[in-house]
């Protein structure tokens, strides 16, 4: 007569259900964590891009503005959306927002009377097509002292373009600076 030996090394149904539930919980927690990391990375890249664009635009404006010797617009103490500065070479620097939401500038030569300007160059964009200018304002903060110091305060707000309207792609930056003209 032979004795049969039964192998007792298998899983019970209860153990199998517990293991599957535990693995499911761990996978769900891992997926949630990974999603948060990816969304955080996307938001961080968007903010970095907007801030980089704003710094670039302000630096380019500074490079052009310091060449000037007199602020035409806005008048002293007033805010405006257009900046016009006389350049010693006889040109006028104009900075404004165009119709598609990009900041841009142009140098123009004006006649002695100052009424007619001849376009000597095409409009140059200060921002890329990936961001839009929400606000660009200039304030003439010239001191009016005997030294004749001319300065302008600039406030620039950029927003990441978000055609899909997804919250994780929203990014906005506002930067302000003051620039003195070299006389």
mmCIF file of C-alpha atoms in Angstrom:
data_model
loop_
_atom_site.group_PDB
_atom_site.id
_atom_site.type_symbol
_atom_site.label_atom_id
_atom_site.label_comp_id
_atom_site.label_asym_id
_atom_site.label_seq_id
_atom_site.Cartn_x
_atom_site.Cartn_y
_atom_site.Cartn_z
ATOM 1 C CA UNK A 1 0.000 0.000 0.000
ATOM 2 C CA UNK A 2 1.465 3.338 -1.021
ATOM 3 C CA UNK A 3 1.099 6.503 0.968
ATOM 4 C CA UNK A 4 0.432 9.585 -1.025
ATOM 5 C CA UNK A 5 2.106 12.752 0.087
ATOM 6 C CA UNK A 6 0.295 16.011 -0.535
ATOM 7 C CA UNK A 7 2.386 19.085 -1.280
ATOM 8 C CA UNK A 8 1.291 21.833 1.105
ATOM 9 C CA UNK A 9 3.293 24.635 -0.539
ATOM 10 C CA UNK A 10 0.502 26.361 -2.588
ATOM 11 C CA UNK A 11 -1.485 29.558 -1.972
ATOM 12 C CA UNK A 12 -4.912 29.667 -0.504
ATOM 13 C CA UNK A 13 -7.572 31.771 -2.149
ATOM 14 C CA UNK A 14 -7.519 34.268 0.736
ATOM 15 C CA UNK A 15 -3.750 34.736 0.421
ATOM 16 C CA UNK A 16 -4.036 35.248 -3.328
ATOM 17 C CA UNK A 17 -6.718 37.929 -2.882
ATOM 18 C CA UNK A 18 -4.586 39.709 -0.250
ATOM 19 C CA UNK A 19 -1.510 39.694 -2.495
ATOM 20 C CA UNK A 20 -3.460 41.009 -5.501
ATOM 21 C CA UNK A 21 -5.025 43.774 -3.365
ATOM 22 C CA UNK A 22 -1.647 44.767 -1.935
ATOM 23 C CA UNK A 23 -0.010 44.909 -5.375
ATOM 24 C CA UNK A 24 -2.970 46.912 -6.709
ATOM 25 C CA UNK A 25 -2.653 49.462 -3.899
ATOM 26 C CA UNK A 26 1.107 49.810 -4.480
ATOM 27 C CA UNK A 27 0.667 50.241 -8.254
ATOM 28 C CA UNK A 28 -2.070 52.855 -7.765
ATOM 29 C CA UNK A 29 0.071 54.831 -5.302
ATOM 30 C CA UNK A 30 3.030 54.637 -7.689
ATOM 31 C CA UNK A 31 0.928 55.858 -10.622
ATOM 32 C CA UNK A 32 -0.413 58.802 -8.608
ATOM 33 C CA UNK A 33 3.111 59.741 -7.510
ATOM 34 C CA UNK A 34 4.462 59.478 -11.083
ATOM 35 C CA UNK A 35 1.593 61.638 -12.402
ATOM 36 C CA UNK A 36 2.329 64.327 -9.798
ATOM 37 C CA UNK A 37 6.024 64.314 -10.733
ATOM 38 C CA UNK A 38 5.268 64.646 -14.456
ATOM 39 C CA UNK A 39 2.709 67.439 -13.935
ATOM 40 C CA UNK A 40 5.122 69.281 -11.616
ATOM 41 C CA UNK A 41 7.820 69.041 -14.257
ATOM 42 C CA UNK A 42 5.472 70.420 -16.923
ATOM 43 C CA UNK A 43 4.459 73.348 -14.682
ATOM 44 C CA UNK A 44 8.099 74.059 -13.823
ATOM 45 C CA UNK A 45 9.129 74.115 -17.479
ATOM 46 C CA UNK A 46 6.275 76.476 -18.316
ATOM 47 C CA UNK A 47 7.195 78.896 -15.519
ATOM 48 C CA UNK A 48 10.874 78.773 -16.459
ATOM 49 C CA UNK A 49 10.077 79.499 -20.105
ATOM 50 C CA UNK A 50 7.850 82.471 -19.281
ATOM 51 C CA UNK A 51 10.436 83.933 -16.885
ATOM 52 C CA UNK A 52 13.228 83.392 -19.405
ATOM 53 C CA UNK A 53 11.232 85.123 -22.147
ATOM 54 C CA UNK A 54 10.428 88.044 -19.833
ATOM 55 C CA UNK A 55 14.092 88.483 -18.845
ATOM 56 C CA UNK A 56 15.173 88.320 -22.500
ATOM 57 C CA UNK A 57 12.570 90.901 -23.575
ATOM 58 C CA UNK A 58 13.559 93.306 -20.778
ATOM 59 C CA UNK A 59 17.270 92.913 -21.553
ATOM 60 C CA UNK A 60 16.683 93.615 -25.252
ATOM 61 C CA UNK A 61 14.581 96.672 -24.330
ATOM 62 C CA UNK A 62 17.355 97.859 -21.994
ATOM 63 C CA UNK A 63 19.962 97.496 -24.753
ATOM 64 C CA UNK A 64 17.895 99.693 -27.067
ATOM 65 C CA UNK A 65 16.662 102.217 -24.464
ATOM 66 C CA UNK A 66 20.106 103.113 -23.086
ATOM 67 C CA UNK A 67 21.042 104.352 -26.588
ATOM 68 C CA UNK A 68 18.429 107.109 -26.270
ATOM 69 C CA UNK A 69 18.765 110.701 -25.136
ATOM 70 C CA UNK A 70 15.127 111.771 -24.611
ATOM 71 C CA UNK A 71 11.792 110.107 -23.844
ATOM 72 C CA UNK A 72 8.957 111.288 -26.117
ATOM 73 C CA UNK A 73 6.202 108.979 -24.810
ATOM 74 C CA UNK A 74 4.908 108.614 -22.197
ATOM 75 C CA UNK A 75 5.247 112.106 -20.761
ATOM 76 C CA UNK A 76 6.860 112.519 -17.341
ATOM 77 C CA UNK A 77 4.933 110.852 -14.509
ATOM 78 C CA UNK A 78 2.410 109.178 -16.825
ATOM 79 C CA UNK A 79 1.875 105.494 -17.658
ATOM 80 C CA UNK A 80 1.555 104.413 -21.265
ATOM 81 C CA UNK A 81 1.429 101.294 -23.424
ATOM 82 C CA UNK A 82 3.820 102.726 -26.045
ATOM 83 C CA UNK A 83 7.368 103.924 -25.456
ATOM 84 C CA UNK A 84 9.002 106.357 -27.897
ATOM 85 C CA UNK A 85 12.586 107.475 -27.364
ATOM 86 C CA UNK A 86 14.820 109.771 -29.399
ATOM 87 C CA UNK A 87 18.113 108.166 -30.437
ATOM 88 C CA UNK A 88 21.083 110.542 -31.072
ATOM 89 C CA UNK A 89 21.434 109.174 -34.640
ATOM 90 C CA UNK A 90 18.101 110.815 -35.488
ATOM 91 C CA UNK A 91 16.055 107.663 -35.107
ATOM 92 C CA UNK A 92 13.079 107.096 -32.847
ATOM 93 C CA UNK A 93 12.778 103.829 -30.914
ATOM 94 C CA UNK A 94 9.198 102.596 -30.511
ATOM 95 C CA UNK A 95 8.262 99.660 -28.243
ATOM 96 C CA UNK A 96 4.702 98.328 -28.031
ATOM 97 C CA UNK A 97 2.519 95.201 -28.161
ATOM 98 C CA UNK A 98 1.360 94.059 -31.594
ATOM 99 C CA UNK A 99 -2.080 92.699 -32.433
ATOM 100 C CA UNK A 100 -1.069 89.068 -31.878
ATOM 101 C CA UNK A 101 0.120 89.642 -28.302
ATOM 102 C CA UNK A 102 3.868 89.890 -28.919
ATOM 103 C CA UNK A 103 6.075 92.714 -27.654
ATOM 104 C CA UNK A 104 7.987 94.345 -30.482
ATOM 105 C CA UNK A 105 10.186 97.305 -31.288
ATOM 106 C CA UNK A 106 11.223 99.332 -34.327
ATOM 107 C CA UNK A 107 13.699 102.082 -35.141
ATOM 108 C CA UNK A 108 12.386 104.814 -37.444
ATOM 109 C CA UNK A 109 13.954 107.945 -38.885
ATOM 110 C CA UNK A 110 11.742 111.019 -38.529
ATOM 111 C CA UNK A 111 11.884 114.313 -40.371
ATOM 112 C CA UNK A 112 12.989 117.506 -38.591
ATOM 113 C CA UNK A 113 9.364 118.413 -37.961
ATOM 114 C CA UNK A 114 8.916 115.034 -36.294
ATOM 115 C CA UNK A 115 5.538 114.408 -37.873
ATOM 116 C CA UNK A 116 6.502 112.040 -40.674
ATOM 117 C CA UNK A 117 8.581 108.953 -39.921
ATOM 118 C CA UNK A 118 10.221 106.752 -42.504
ATOM 119 C CA UNK A 119 10.405 103.096 -41.580
ATOM 120 C CA UNK A 120 14.069 102.096 -41.765
ATOM 121 C CA UNK A 121 13.663 98.620 -40.359
ATOM 122 C CA UNK A 122 10.912 96.070 -39.837
ATOM 123 C CA UNK A 123 9.277 95.416 -36.485
ATOM 124 C CA UNK A 124 11.389 93.083 -34.350
ATOM 125 C CA UNK A 125 9.686 90.746 -31.890
ATOM 126 C CA UNK A 126 10.928 90.748 -28.306
ATOM 127 C CA UNK A 127 8.998 87.591 -27.414
ATOM 128 C CA UNK A 128 8.455 84.247 -29.133
ATOM 129 C CA UNK A 129 5.170 82.843 -30.345
ATOM 130 C CA UNK A 130 5.017 80.505 -27.334
ATOM 131 C CA UNK A 131 4.106 83.287 -24.903
ATOM 132 C CA UNK A 132 1.752 86.209 -25.089
ATOM 133 C CA UNK A 133 2.124 89.634 -23.550
ATOM 134 C CA UNK A 134 -0.710 90.194 -21.118
ATOM 135 C CA UNK A 135 0.469 93.677 -20.117
ATOM 136 C CA UNK A 136 3.279 96.027 -21.101
ATOM 137 C CA UNK A 137 3.368 99.445 -19.511
ATOM 138 C CA UNK A 138 5.890 102.219 -19.370
ATOM 139 C CA UNK A 139 6.127 105.068 -16.869
ATOM 140 C CA UNK A 140 8.336 108.059 -17.523
ATOM 141 C CA UNK A 141 10.102 108.509 -14.163
ATOM 142 C CA UNK A 142 12.462 111.238 -15.332
ATOM 143 C CA UNK A 143 13.586 113.284 -12.360
ATOM 144 C CA UNK A 144 13.267 116.702 -13.927
ATOM 145 C CA UNK A 145 16.385 117.800 -12.072
ATOM 146 C CA UNK A 146 19.047 120.082 -13.491
ATOM 147 C CA UNK A 147 21.040 116.954 -14.352
ATOM 148 C CA UNK A 148 18.313 116.100 -16.846
ATOM 149 C CA UNK A 149 18.274 112.413 -15.986
ATOM 150 C CA UNK A 150 15.753 110.535 -18.099
ATOM 151 C CA UNK A 151 14.468 107.134 -16.952
ATOM 152 C CA UNK A 152 11.598 104.809 -17.669
ATOM 153 C CA UNK A 153 9.966 102.149 -15.501
ATOM 154 C CA UNK A 154 8.810 99.063 -17.391
ATOM 155 C CA UNK A 155 6.275 96.482 -16.233
ATOM 156 C CA UNK A 156 5.938 93.365 -18.378
ATOM 157 C CA UNK A 157 3.518 90.473 -17.803
ATOM 158 C CA UNK A 158 3.842 87.371 -19.960
ATOM 159 C CA UNK A 159 1.639 84.294 -20.034
ATOM 160 C CA UNK A 160 2.351 80.898 -21.548
ATOM 161 C CA UNK A 161 0.089 80.223 -24.531
ATOM 162 C CA UNK A 162 -2.237 77.393 -23.579
ATOM 163 C CA UNK A 163 -4.459 76.490 -26.535
ATOM 164 C CA UNK A 164 -5.846 73.408 -24.761
ATOM 165 C CA UNK A 165 -6.734 75.380 -21.639
ATOM 166 C CA UNK A 166 -5.189 72.760 -19.345
ATOM 167 C CA UNK A 167 -4.345 74.057 -15.879
ATOM 168 C CA UNK A 168 -0.944 72.356 -15.767
ATOM 169 C CA UNK A 169 0.213 74.387 -18.795
ATOM 170 C CA UNK A 170 -0.684 77.764 -17.235
ATOM 171 C CA UNK A 171 2.285 79.943 -16.345
ATOM 172 C CA UNK A 172 2.548 83.694 -15.893
ATOM 173 C CA UNK A 173 5.335 86.064 -14.873
ATOM 174 C CA UNK A 174 5.438 89.785 -14.156
ATOM 175 C CA UNK A 175 8.763 91.599 -14.142
ATOM 176 C CA UNK A 176 9.398 95.268 -13.451
ATOM 177 C CA UNK A 177 12.568 97.262 -13.934
ATOM 178 C CA UNK A 178 13.771 100.819 -14.351
ATOM 179 C CA UNK A 179 16.192 101.912 -17.058
ATOM 180 C CA UNK A 180 18.059 105.214 -17.334
ATOM 181 C CA UNK A 181 18.986 106.712 -20.671
ATOM 182 C CA UNK A 182 22.649 107.471 -21.254
ATOM 183 C CA UNK A 183 22.835 111.138 -21.946
#
